Amino acid sequence: MRLNPRIIPGPLSVQNTGALDWGDNGLLAYGSQNNVSIVHMESLQLLQVLDGHKYPVTTVKWCSHNPYHNLLIPVSLLLATADKSGRVIVWEVITGKPVHELTDITRVNGNVMLTWIPNSYILLVLLPPYNIVLWNGATGTKLWRLTLLEPMYYISQDPFDERNMVAASNGCLLFFNDVNTNKCPSNPTRYTLALGKNVEPEQKHVITGDFHYNQNSTQDLIKIVHSPHERNKLFLVYPRQITIIDLEIHHVTGYIAQDRTSSRYLDVQLCTSDNILYCLHDTGAISIRRYVENTPYQKDHIYQCVVVSEAMRLCKNAKLIGLKVKPFTEEEVVFMLTDGRLVGWKLYDADGPTEFLSEVEWSDSTRLVMVNNSGTNSSQASCIRICPSLSTKNSHFYRPLIAIGTHSGTVLVVDLTTQRTTREYAVHTARVCGVEWVADRRMLSYSNNYNSSGPIKNELFYTDINTGRSLQLRTTHKNRDETPIVGIKVSHLHQYFIVLLKDRPFELWDLKTLNVIREMPTTFPAVTTLEWSPAVNHSLKNAKFYKKEEEMEQAAESSPTREHFVFTDTDGIVYHLMVEGTVIKEGTRIPPDTQIGTINSIAWRGDLMVLADSTGHLSFWDLRARQSRLIPTHNGGIRKVLLAPGKNTQLLLVLFNDEVAIWDTADLTLHVSLKSAQLGSKVIDIDWGASDRPLVMTETGVLHVMDINLDSTTLPITPFSINAPIWLPFLYPQKEVINFKIHLQHQGWRSEGWSLECPSCSNDIVWESMVKTLKSKDKFSSLSLLERCLVVSTLYGDALEFNLWQVLAYYLEQSSPLSSTFDFVQDNTSFLKEQAKRLAVQDACRTAYSHRKHCIHRYILLGHTDKPVQLLLEVGNESENFYLDCLKSSLIASVSDSEQYRDPDIEVSSSGQREKVAQSTIKLVATNLIANEHLMEGCELLCLIKKSHDACRYMQNFQKFNDSAWLAKVSLPNHEYVEVMKHYLDMLIAKGLKQKAVLLSVSLMMFDKAAEILLSNRLVMVAALLVDACCEAGKWPETEKATDIKHTTYVQYAKYLVSLDNIDAALYYCERGGDQGKTLAEELLICAS
């Protein structure tokens, strides 16, 4: 069983708080001390540990990607990480190598924040307190750097508009509205936090509102984040309150407060598919808060607590690190603890586990259920010991297990192949000082409990990991509390073991009966170190009449075999003793070398014995030739030496105070050395995992499985590096993965009906892991085309397809209404309803004149007249706007009255002529206002006279595309609305926002345009599936242009399938591709023949 170099992470540091991210690819990345661990969440397998930081990792962020669309573009998994010093690294996770590093870093004060620009490789980096850098993560090019005089500690980018960003400073928020890749943004607008204070009505750039607690600054701020579910909503998370700010009016429209007796917030995650918050509390409990509507015109946003999980029992050393929500489906959450545990929770409703958050039936039976609780080393390590090596006797069950003693008194058994803790035994009450294996599945461990008020208490346990039974030894020993145990040495044949004591002679024990054979007299020399001989009694081993090893063992049991050991005293004298049964015989005594100091460790194999002393000398003894050689290392005291296992290996592993080295015993030279500083922390113990795999344990609990050059180089993730079949598309040939995706989504060319078996996929692991993921053939095969595409998009981590199939399902099949996440892609009725609710909340929460002005503007655009008049007349006569507002209210009232009392069946009289003249005058005034940079005022007048379409055109001329789209959706009839949105669509295409352009085209029922955009971006497979779905629903346009686009799509897709060697599918789409398709089909048949 080959053991590859790797890093096995231990407990986390408190400085790793927040360094947690769950990517679209189904992988969880988290900071573990100075390393970054990658875990596959479906199977909880540790896939990769990235080693490159010298300080604790504080931030990790996955780069979103749209993979498996083009064979020419290789799949890459980019991850950005930052540490406490401000060093930022972009990794290629598949290979485990750093791609680029941000080098021009100034001194930072606080945690670096990372944000990937959606659908790109552009990385936004906040280097607190004064710098923001935009970086191309794919090329390593710095695009621009912004330095401000005000400190910045948190940033949040608007998910609906990448140009907008908010930064938290001292007592204020900084708003950017021109973030782009071409140039450095201009100076931000500073909004002071005046929450809960009295603000002057005309005071500008102030965020106002009522606060439940007096937290008016950003000093205690945990995070700021834009809502991914609703545009222009910002959440400020404090330890005992979540504040909701409406960015349209810069005012607090709601808060979620915790009593002082309740648990504090540690992290809050906002969901995309529903208006829901997952809140992590300091007790380890997770609460779910959901937005509710109590009244049609409620005063503020109300988030009701609908689910609370059970609180975790957190020990003193277990601190919560962070919380993350599963991408796409959002029905599962996970949080990390500093003891290395990964705790996952899943939503269950009355019908059982849910698949999507948007499908949850919220009721009293809805609950969070813990679905996993696993981790690695849960405490700071104190010692390690590898199990007996592979042999013919244990080959049928052998696993490379390592026992790890910890400071908390537990003994962990870790499988080095799976990198997971298989056993954990809480047997000791103090720090475990040493562990020794006495068989393949049994071990001894000891600890010293130093009690200030009493004598030292030694604990010695014998543990069987097969049964989990632990037996304490020396319980009745009369001197067990006098002096601490300093070591245990087990004989080579596992017949005896010796307990070394600090200030007393050692004890010899029978390992089979677990009884003391002999306690050495007080006149016995003080032992500094001891080692058993690896040689076996040759008279027994070479006996010809023992045909089988089992017979030899039975003979050894019936008659104890003589074994040898050596030890040294404080004077450096080497003593040789023999043990047979209950008899101990003294052999030779070898006087010390005059230059050697106190012997700390002995390594013995065959005819070679190595002694290491406290002054840094290595003494190599050739027992056959009776020669010795003393070599000074000049590296200080030596703590431990170990010879590599195996017959033909001649390597010696040496542990110094601050260094690990490997010596070649053949020519007595140094092979390689490694300083503790290079590992980031001090080395506490060493061992050999194999003849070429040294093991190094650091005091942070990180176990390094190294190669012969003491390098724990991160290896690429391959199908051979995982322990069980799991669904990881990037591991397998891209051609097979894409073929499998096509096969799962649509099988129109199969005459024999639906089947999950993919003939073009030769990799059985892909097939097995996908079937395991799909769970049920019948359920998946019974889904519609769009439903299958939606499920497959989550399996492949494709955000573009996930959103597209949801939008297409609504406009083709009239499925459940789209949420406000889709913004302008929503149907106009739902959008108008959402905006009316939001305006009602803004109206109820307004406190300043600017709020009233915003509400008046929105009411007019919505076509309301009574409410604007009412708000305008609320202005007192002391206001400088009193006169203008009175005139404006009169104008609105007069226009409203003329529209209300007009009878369309009566001929236009002279008064009607006057109305037309008045409307012409109003339009002329509106045009004049717009020409003089009073765009919003002019558009209000146009909306008053029902000229909203003209107002939209003016907004677009002034590059106010979002405002024009908003007005078109709430006020225009369908034909005018489509005309306005076509210009908005052209703007999206010109700016390269392909995903938004495709979704908007679908919402406008312009399916041919959506397919054309996809083709122009080489998304041929997605375009073909879109055409298939539209044709099945009978919604594909019948125009000549649409027919040409359909044929072109099918022909391009057929060519793409040919490149995948999927000829049957290619011929199927050739038949549907018109004349070009028929020509291509003929060429394919000729080539096949």
Tab-separated table of C-alpha atoms in Angstrom, residues 741-1089:
chain	number	residue	atom	x	y	z
A	741	LYS	CA	-23.497	15.321	-18.975
A	742	ILE	CA	-25.103	15.281	-22.423
A	743	HIS	CA	-26.367	11.767	-21.806
A	744	LEU	CA	-27.999	12.734	-18.511
A	745	GLN	CA	-29.684	15.838	-19.893
A	746	HIS	CA	-31.254	14.527	-23.102
A	747	GLN	CA	-31.440	11.225	-24.973
A	748	GLY	CA	-33.693	11.969	-27.921
A	749	TRP	CA	-31.571	9.804	-30.233
A	750	ARG	CA	-32.093	6.620	-28.191
A	751	SER	CA	-34.857	4.487	-29.701
A	752	GLU	CA	-34.793	1.985	-26.813
A	753	GLY	CA	-35.882	4.591	-24.258
A	754	TRP	CA	-34.294	6.307	-21.309
A	755	SER	CA	-31.276	4.766	-19.622
A	756	LEU	CA	-28.568	5.958	-17.249
A	757	GLU	CA	-25.961	3.724	-18.887
A	758	CYS	CA	-23.657	5.785	-21.071
A	759	PRO	CA	-21.948	3.726	-23.812
A	760	SER	CA	-19.417	6.466	-24.579
A	761	CYS	CA	-18.184	6.544	-20.957
A	762	SER	CA	-15.584	3.843	-20.354
A	763	ASN	CA	-14.709	4.979	-16.835
A	764	ASP	CA	-16.626	2.826	-14.366
A	765	ILE	CA	-15.779	5.158	-11.480
A	766	VAL	CA	-17.630	8.009	-13.169
A	767	TRP	CA	-20.643	5.790	-13.657
A	768	GLU	CA	-20.664	4.418	-10.105
A	769	SER	CA	-20.201	7.770	-8.404
A	770	MET	CA	-22.875	9.483	-10.504
A	771	VAL	CA	-25.408	6.721	-9.908
A	772	LYS	CA	-24.693	7.014	-6.203
A	773	THR	CA	-25.265	10.748	-6.387
A	774	LEU	CA	-28.516	10.478	-8.339
A	775	LYS	CA	-29.721	7.927	-5.746
A	776	SER	CA	-32.725	6.726	-7.753
A	777	LYS	CA	-32.918	5.802	-11.449
A	778	ASP	CA	-36.698	5.900	-11.615
A	779	LYS	CA	-36.999	9.325	-10.033
A	780	PHE	CA	-34.400	10.903	-12.304
A	781	SER	CA	-35.606	9.261	-15.504
A	782	SER	CA	-39.183	10.445	-14.890
A	783	LEU	CA	-38.179	14.104	-14.789
A	784	SER	CA	-38.848	16.464	-17.653
A	785	LEU	CA	-36.055	17.812	-19.836
A	786	LEU	CA	-35.760	21.077	-17.904
A	787	GLU	CA	-35.935	19.319	-14.534
A	788	ARG	CA	-33.130	16.957	-15.532
A	789	CYS	CA	-31.051	19.861	-16.788
A	790	LEU	CA	-31.581	21.662	-13.479
A	791	VAL	CA	-30.417	18.651	-11.432
A	792	VAL	CA	-27.390	18.068	-13.668
A	793	SER	CA	-26.386	21.733	-13.424
A	794	THR	CA	-26.111	21.368	-9.617
A	795	LEU	CA	-24.025	18.205	-9.988
A	796	TYR	CA	-21.624	19.948	-12.366
A	797	GLY	CA	-21.589	23.236	-10.408
A	798	ASP	CA	-22.797	25.299	-13.365
A	799	ALA	CA	-24.370	28.554	-12.154
A	800	LEU	CA	-25.235	29.794	-15.650
A	801	GLU	CA	-27.288	26.711	-16.499
A	802	PHE	CA	-28.846	26.554	-13.021
A	803	ASN	CA	-30.328	30.029	-13.434
A	804	LEU	CA	-31.230	29.556	-17.096
A	805	TRP	CA	-33.244	26.365	-16.595
A	806	GLN	CA	-35.223	27.939	-13.751
A	807	VAL	CA	-36.147	30.973	-15.863
A	808	LEU	CA	-36.914	28.858	-18.915
A	809	ALA	CA	-39.109	26.504	-16.877
A	810	TYR	CA	-41.213	29.429	-15.680
A	811	TYR	CA	-41.736	31.018	-19.088
A	812	LEU	CA	-42.332	27.691	-20.865
A	813	GLU	CA	-44.193	25.661	-18.252
A	814	GLN	CA	-45.479	28.382	-15.896
A	815	SER	CA	-43.838	26.748	-12.897
A	816	SER	CA	-43.566	28.459	-9.515
A	817	PRO	CA	-42.979	32.242	-9.847
A	818	LEU	CA	-39.433	33.477	-9.967
A	819	SER	CA	-38.092	35.108	-6.824
A	820	SER	CA	-36.825	38.674	-6.612
A	821	THR	CA	-33.300	37.256	-7.048
A	822	PHE	CA	-33.893	37.327	-10.787
A	823	ASP	CA	-34.709	41.051	-10.618
A	824	PHE	CA	-35.641	42.359	-14.086
A	825	VAL	CA	-36.127	38.801	-15.352
A	826	GLN	CA	-39.232	38.403	-13.163
A	827	ASP	CA	-42.616	38.699	-14.809
A	828	ASN	CA	-43.990	42.242	-14.633
A	829	THR	CA	-46.858	41.377	-12.281
A	830	SER	CA	-44.619	39.825	-9.655
A	831	PHE	CA	-42.071	42.607	-10.039
A	832	LEU	CA	-44.717	45.307	-9.571
A	833	LYS	CA	-46.037	43.547	-6.480
A	834	GLU	CA	-42.557	43.358	-4.938
A	835	GLN	CA	-41.832	47.021	-5.649
A	836	ALA	CA	-45.167	48.136	-4.201
A	837	LYS	CA	-44.413	46.271	-0.965
A	838	ARG	CA	-40.959	47.777	-0.748
A	839	LEU	CA	-42.251	51.290	-1.368
A	840	ALA	CA	-44.826	50.827	1.387
A	841	VAL	CA	-42.031	49.909	3.832
A	842	GLN	CA	-39.954	52.892	2.721
A	843	ASP	CA	-42.941	55.188	3.180
A	844	ALA	CA	-43.624	53.840	6.664
A	845	CYS	CA	-39.964	54.186	7.742
A	846	ARG	CA	-39.161	57.637	6.301
A	847	THR	CA	-37.848	60.288	8.672
A	848	ALA	CA	-36.041	62.824	6.470
A	849	TYR	CA	-37.045	65.005	3.556
A	850	SER	CA	-34.882	62.958	1.174
A	851	HIS	CA	-36.898	59.849	2.096
A	852	ARG	CA	-40.156	61.691	1.390
A	853	LYS	CA	-38.772	62.908	-1.926
A	854	HIS	CA	-37.816	59.363	-2.955
A	855	CYS	CA	-41.273	58.011	-2.066
A	856	ILE	CA	-42.999	60.801	-4.025
A	857	HIS	CA	-40.833	60.036	-7.046
A	858	ARG	CA	-41.578	56.297	-6.932
A	859	TYR	CA	-45.334	56.821	-6.401
A	860	ILE	CA	-45.479	59.043	-9.455
A	861	LEU	CA	-43.610	56.522	-11.589
A	862	LEU	CA	-46.003	53.821	-10.405
A	863	GLY	CA	-48.930	55.950	-11.606
A	864	HIS	CA	-50.224	56.957	-8.179
A	865	THR	CA	-51.366	60.531	-7.624
A	866	ASP	CA	-53.196	60.736	-4.304
A	867	LYS	CA	-50.243	59.550	-2.237
A	868	PRO	CA	-47.728	62.000	-3.765
A	869	VAL	CA	-50.086	64.898	-3.130
A	870	GLN	CA	-50.510	63.801	0.481
A	871	LEU	CA	-46.759	63.575	1.015
A	872	LEU	CA	-46.089	66.935	-0.631
A	873	LEU	CA	-48.593	68.684	1.589
A	874	GLU	CA	-46.896	67.327	4.709
A	875	VAL	CA	-44.045	69.820	4.290
A	876	GLY	CA	-44.168	72.567	6.909
A	877	ASN	CA	-44.055	76.248	6.037
A	878	GLU	CA	-40.613	76.552	7.684
A	879	SER	CA	-39.071	74.376	4.964
A	880	GLU	CA	-37.331	76.031	2.064
A	881	ASN	CA	-39.133	73.566	-0.254
A	882	PHE	CA	-42.579	74.578	0.998
A	883	TYR	CA	-43.506	76.747	-1.977
A	884	LEU	CA	-42.216	74.355	-4.647
A	885	ASP	CA	-43.880	71.337	-3.054
A	886	CYS	CA	-47.238	73.147	-2.878
A	887	LEU	CA	-47.018	74.013	-6.568
A	888	LYS	CA	-46.021	70.445	-7.419
A	889	SER	CA	-48.949	69.020	-5.439
A	890	SER	CA	-51.338	71.344	-7.266
A	891	LEU	CA	-49.940	70.231	-10.626
A	892	ILE	CA	-50.322	66.544	-9.764
A	893	ALA	CA	-53.858	67.077	-8.474
A	894	SER	CA	-54.925	68.997	-11.555
A	895	VAL	CA	-53.527	66.400	-13.943
A	896	SER	CA	-55.166	63.646	-11.908
A	897	ASP	CA	-58.562	65.391	-11.913
A	898	SER	CA	-58.517	65.940	-15.655
A	899	GLU	CA	-57.724	62.264	-16.246
A	900	GLN	CA	-60.313	61.109	-13.737
A	901	TYR	CA	-63.302	63.043	-15.073
A	902	ARG	CA	-62.644	62.665	-18.784
A	903	ASP	CA	-65.293	60.626	-20.626
A	904	PRO	CA	-63.781	58.999	-23.696
A	905	ASP	CA	-67.217	58.689	-25.409
A	906	ILE	CA	-67.801	62.481	-25.511
A	907	GLU	CA	-66.261	64.631	-28.229
A	908	VAL	CA	-63.322	66.756	-27.263
A	909	SER	CA	-64.635	70.226	-26.322
A	910	SER	CA	-62.750	73.421	-25.919
A	911	SER	CA	-61.817	72.270	-22.402
A	912	GLY	CA	-60.467	69.087	-23.922
A	913	GLN	CA	-58.416	71.173	-26.305
A	914	ARG	CA	-57.061	73.034	-23.305
A	915	GLU	CA	-56.119	69.714	-21.721
A	916	LYS	CA	-54.165	68.721	-24.797
A	917	VAL	CA	-52.431	72.064	-24.786
A	918	ALA	CA	-51.669	71.607	-21.073
A	919	GLN	CA	-50.208	68.166	-21.701
A	920	SER	CA	-48.120	69.537	-24.544
A	921	THR	CA	-46.871	72.257	-22.244
A	922	ILE	CA	-46.041	69.740	-19.523
A	923	LYS	CA	-44.178	67.601	-22.036
A	924	LEU	CA	-42.267	70.654	-23.261
A	925	VAL	CA	-41.346	71.575	-19.688
A	926	ALA	CA	-40.298	67.989	-18.992
A	927	THR	CA	-38.089	67.959	-22.073
A	928	ASN	CA	-36.527	71.233	-21.044
A	929	LEU	CA	-35.838	69.930	-17.533
A	930	ILE	CA	-34.208	66.789	-18.908
A	931	ALA	CA	-32.052	68.845	-21.265
A	932	ASN	CA	-30.843	70.863	-18.263
A	933	GLU	CA	-29.773	67.820	-16.214
A	934	HIS	CA	-32.989	67.442	-14.222
A	935	LEU	CA	-33.652	63.951	-15.521
A	936	MET	CA	-35.758	62.539	-12.677
A	937	GLU	CA	-37.953	65.640	-12.408
A	938	GLY	CA	-38.591	65.635	-16.143
A	939	CYS	CA	-39.438	61.914	-16.117
A	940	GLU	CA	-41.939	62.496	-13.293
A	941	LEU	CA	-43.805	65.025	-15.449
A	942	LEU	CA	-43.815	62.609	-18.402
A	943	CYS	CA	-45.250	59.842	-16.203
A	944	LEU	CA	-47.975	62.229	-14.965
A	945	ILE	CA	-49.237	62.645	-18.522
A	946	LYS	CA	-48.890	58.916	-19.299
A	947	LYS	CA	-45.709	59.276	-21.336
A	948	SER	CA	-43.734	56.658	-19.457
A	949	HIS	CA	-42.377	55.230	-22.681
A	950	ASP	CA	-40.771	58.565	-23.514
A	951	ALA	CA	-39.369	58.745	-19.984
A	952	CYS	CA	-37.717	55.335	-20.458
A	953	ARG	CA	-36.076	56.467	-23.670
A	954	TYR	CA	-34.704	59.595	-22.008
A	955	MET	CA	-33.324	57.511	-19.142
A	956	GLN	CA	-31.536	55.216	-21.562
A	957	ASN	CA	-30.093	58.203	-23.427
A	958	PHE	CA	-28.586	59.324	-20.125
A	959	GLN	CA	-27.213	55.771	-19.447
A	960	LYS	CA	-29.756	55.163	-16.661
A	961	PHE	CA	-30.558	51.684	-17.961
A	962	ASN	CA	-31.546	50.183	-14.602
A	963	ASP	CA	-33.971	53.044	-13.910
A	964	SER	CA	-35.471	52.707	-17.370
A	965	ALA	CA	-35.928	48.943	-16.940
A	966	TRP	CA	-37.584	49.483	-13.545
A	967	LEU	CA	-40.009	52.032	-14.984
A	968	ALA	CA	-40.792	49.866	-18.016
A	969	LYS	CA	-41.670	46.840	-15.878
A	970	VAL	CA	-44.044	48.756	-13.565
A	971	SER	CA	-45.814	51.031	-16.043
A	972	LEU	CA	-45.629	50.076	-19.731
A	973	PRO	CA	-47.872	47.792	-21.756
A	974	ASN	CA	-46.215	44.715	-23.180
A	975	HIS	CA	-45.326	46.004	-26.675
A	976	GLU	CA	-43.722	49.188	-25.319
A	977	TYR	CA	-42.052	47.240	-22.528
A	978	VAL	CA	-40.417	44.854	-25.031
A	979	GLU	CA	-39.184	47.770	-27.103
A	980	VAL	CA	-37.502	49.405	-24.099
A	981	MET	CA	-35.987	46.145	-22.855
A	982	LYS	CA	-34.489	45.412	-26.260
A	983	HIS	CA	-32.278	48.472	-25.821
A	984	TYR	CA	-31.417	47.269	-22.321
A	985	LEU	CA	-30.541	43.880	-23.812
A	986	ASP	CA	-28.223	45.496	-26.361
A	987	MET	CA	-26.440	47.284	-23.520
A	988	LEU	CA	-25.894	43.992	-21.669
A	989	ILE	CA	-24.491	42.339	-24.780
A	990	ALA	CA	-22.176	45.289	-25.456
A	991	LYS	CA	-20.778	45.059	-21.916
A	992	GLY	CA	-20.246	41.311	-22.191
A	993	LEU	CA	-22.829	40.394	-19.544
A	994	LYS	CA	-23.853	37.238	-21.382
A	995	GLN	CA	-25.635	35.526	-18.498
A	996	LYS	CA	-27.901	38.469	-17.795
A	997	ALA	CA	-28.505	38.938	-21.520
A	998	VAL	CA	-29.577	35.314	-22.001
A	999	LEU	CA	-31.952	35.387	-19.019
A	1000	LEU	CA	-33.495	38.679	-20.156
A	1001	SER	CA	-33.988	37.329	-23.692
A	1002	VAL	CA	-35.866	34.335	-22.284
A	1003	SER	CA	-38.051	36.596	-20.132
A	1004	LEU	CA	-38.953	38.607	-23.254
A	1005	MET	CA	-39.889	35.315	-25.005
A	1006	MET	CA	-37.086	36.018	-27.490
A	1007	PHE	CA	-35.811	32.464	-27.431
A	1008	ASP	CA	-34.058	32.776	-30.769
A	1009	LYS	CA	-32.097	35.747	-29.466
A	1010	ALA	CA	-31.100	33.772	-26.364
A	1011	ALA	CA	-29.837	30.908	-28.543
A	1012	GLU	CA	-27.948	33.379	-30.725
A	1013	ILE	CA	-26.195	34.892	-27.683
A	1014	LEU	CA	-25.238	31.449	-26.423
A	1015	LEU	CA	-23.821	30.476	-29.799
A	1016	SER	CA	-21.777	33.668	-30.000
A	1017	ASN	CA	-20.218	32.745	-26.655
A	1018	ARG	CA	-19.468	29.140	-27.773
A	1019	LEU	CA	-22.064	27.661	-25.428
A	1020	VAL	CA	-23.323	25.327	-28.134
A	1021	MET	CA	-24.571	22.583	-25.824
A	1022	VAL	CA	-26.643	25.014	-23.749
A	1023	ALA	CA	-28.091	26.616	-26.880
A	1024	ALA	CA	-29.146	23.228	-28.276
A	1025	LEU	CA	-30.888	22.240	-25.050
A	1026	LEU	CA	-32.676	25.590	-24.973
A	1027	VAL	CA	-33.941	25.046	-28.533
A	1028	ASP	CA	-35.011	21.487	-27.643
A	1029	ALA	CA	-36.985	22.675	-24.611
A	1030	CYS	CA	-38.693	25.472	-26.583
A	1031	CYS	CA	-39.611	23.141	-29.441
A	1032	GLU	CA	-41.039	20.540	-27.042
A	1033	ALA	CA	-43.187	23.235	-25.426
A	1034	GLY	CA	-44.263	24.622	-28.815
A	1035	LYS	CA	-42.896	28.085	-27.995
A	1036	TRP	CA	-40.130	28.387	-30.560
A	1037	PRO	CA	-40.800	31.334	-32.946
A	1038	GLU	CA	-41.938	30.424	-36.448
A	1039	THR	CA	-40.100	33.237	-38.210
A	1040	GLU	CA	-37.552	32.594	-40.924
A	1041	LYS	CA	-34.744	34.040	-38.815
A	1042	ALA	CA	-35.658	31.848	-35.832
A	1043	THR	CA	-35.720	28.759	-38.075
A	1044	ASP	CA	-32.259	29.588	-39.410
A	1045	ILE	CA	-30.958	30.024	-35.838
A	1046	LYS	CA	-32.473	26.666	-34.855
A	1047	HIS	CA	-30.862	24.872	-37.790
A	1048	THR	CA	-27.536	26.601	-37.166
A	1049	THR	CA	-27.683	25.613	-33.482
A	1050	TYR	CA	-28.363	21.965	-34.281
A	1051	VAL	CA	-25.614	21.816	-36.906
A	1052	GLN	CA	-23.067	23.430	-34.579
A	1053	TYR	CA	-24.117	21.042	-31.819
A	1054	ALA	CA	-23.767	18.072	-34.144
A	1055	LYS	CA	-20.205	19.141	-34.968
A	1056	TYR	CA	-19.528	19.494	-31.260
A	1057	LEU	CA	-20.847	15.972	-30.682
A	1058	VAL	CA	-18.581	14.661	-33.443
A	1059	SER	CA	-15.583	16.132	-31.589
A	1060	LEU	CA	-16.797	14.129	-28.573
A	1061	ASP	CA	-17.012	10.928	-30.694
A	1062	ASN	CA	-20.760	10.790	-29.990
A	1063	ILE	CA	-21.818	9.916	-33.551
A	1064	ASP	CA	-25.339	8.645	-32.767
A	1065	ALA	CA	-26.300	11.906	-31.086
A	1066	ALA	CA	-24.631	13.907	-33.868
A	1067	LEU	CA	-26.693	12.142	-36.566
A	1068	TYR	CA	-29.874	12.801	-34.545
A	1069	TYR	CA	-29.235	16.545	-34.524
A	1070	CYS	CA	-28.111	16.542	-38.165
A	1071	GLU	CA	-31.584	15.332	-39.097
A	1072	ARG	CA	-33.051	18.361	-37.331
A	1073	GLY	CA	-30.565	20.844	-38.784
A	1074	GLY	CA	-32.143	21.447	-42.189
A	1075	ASP	CA	-30.116	21.280	-45.386
A	1076	GLN	CA	-26.822	21.938	-43.620
A	1077	GLY	CA	-27.564	19.120	-41.223
A	1078	LYS	CA	-28.334	16.676	-44.019
A	1079	THR	CA	-25.045	17.530	-45.734
A	1080	LEU	CA	-23.154	16.992	-42.493
A	1081	ALA	CA	-24.947	13.685	-41.890
A	1082	GLU	CA	-23.922	12.434	-45.338
A	1083	GLU	CA	-20.295	13.337	-44.616
A	1084	LEU	CA	-20.433	11.499	-41.310
A	1085	LEU	CA	-21.879	8.378	-42.908
A	1086	ILE	CA	-19.222	8.409	-45.614
A	1087	CYS	CA	-16.476	8.742	-42.995
A	1088	ALA	CA	-18.024	5.934	-40.945
A	1089	SER	CA	-18.171	3.612	-43.942
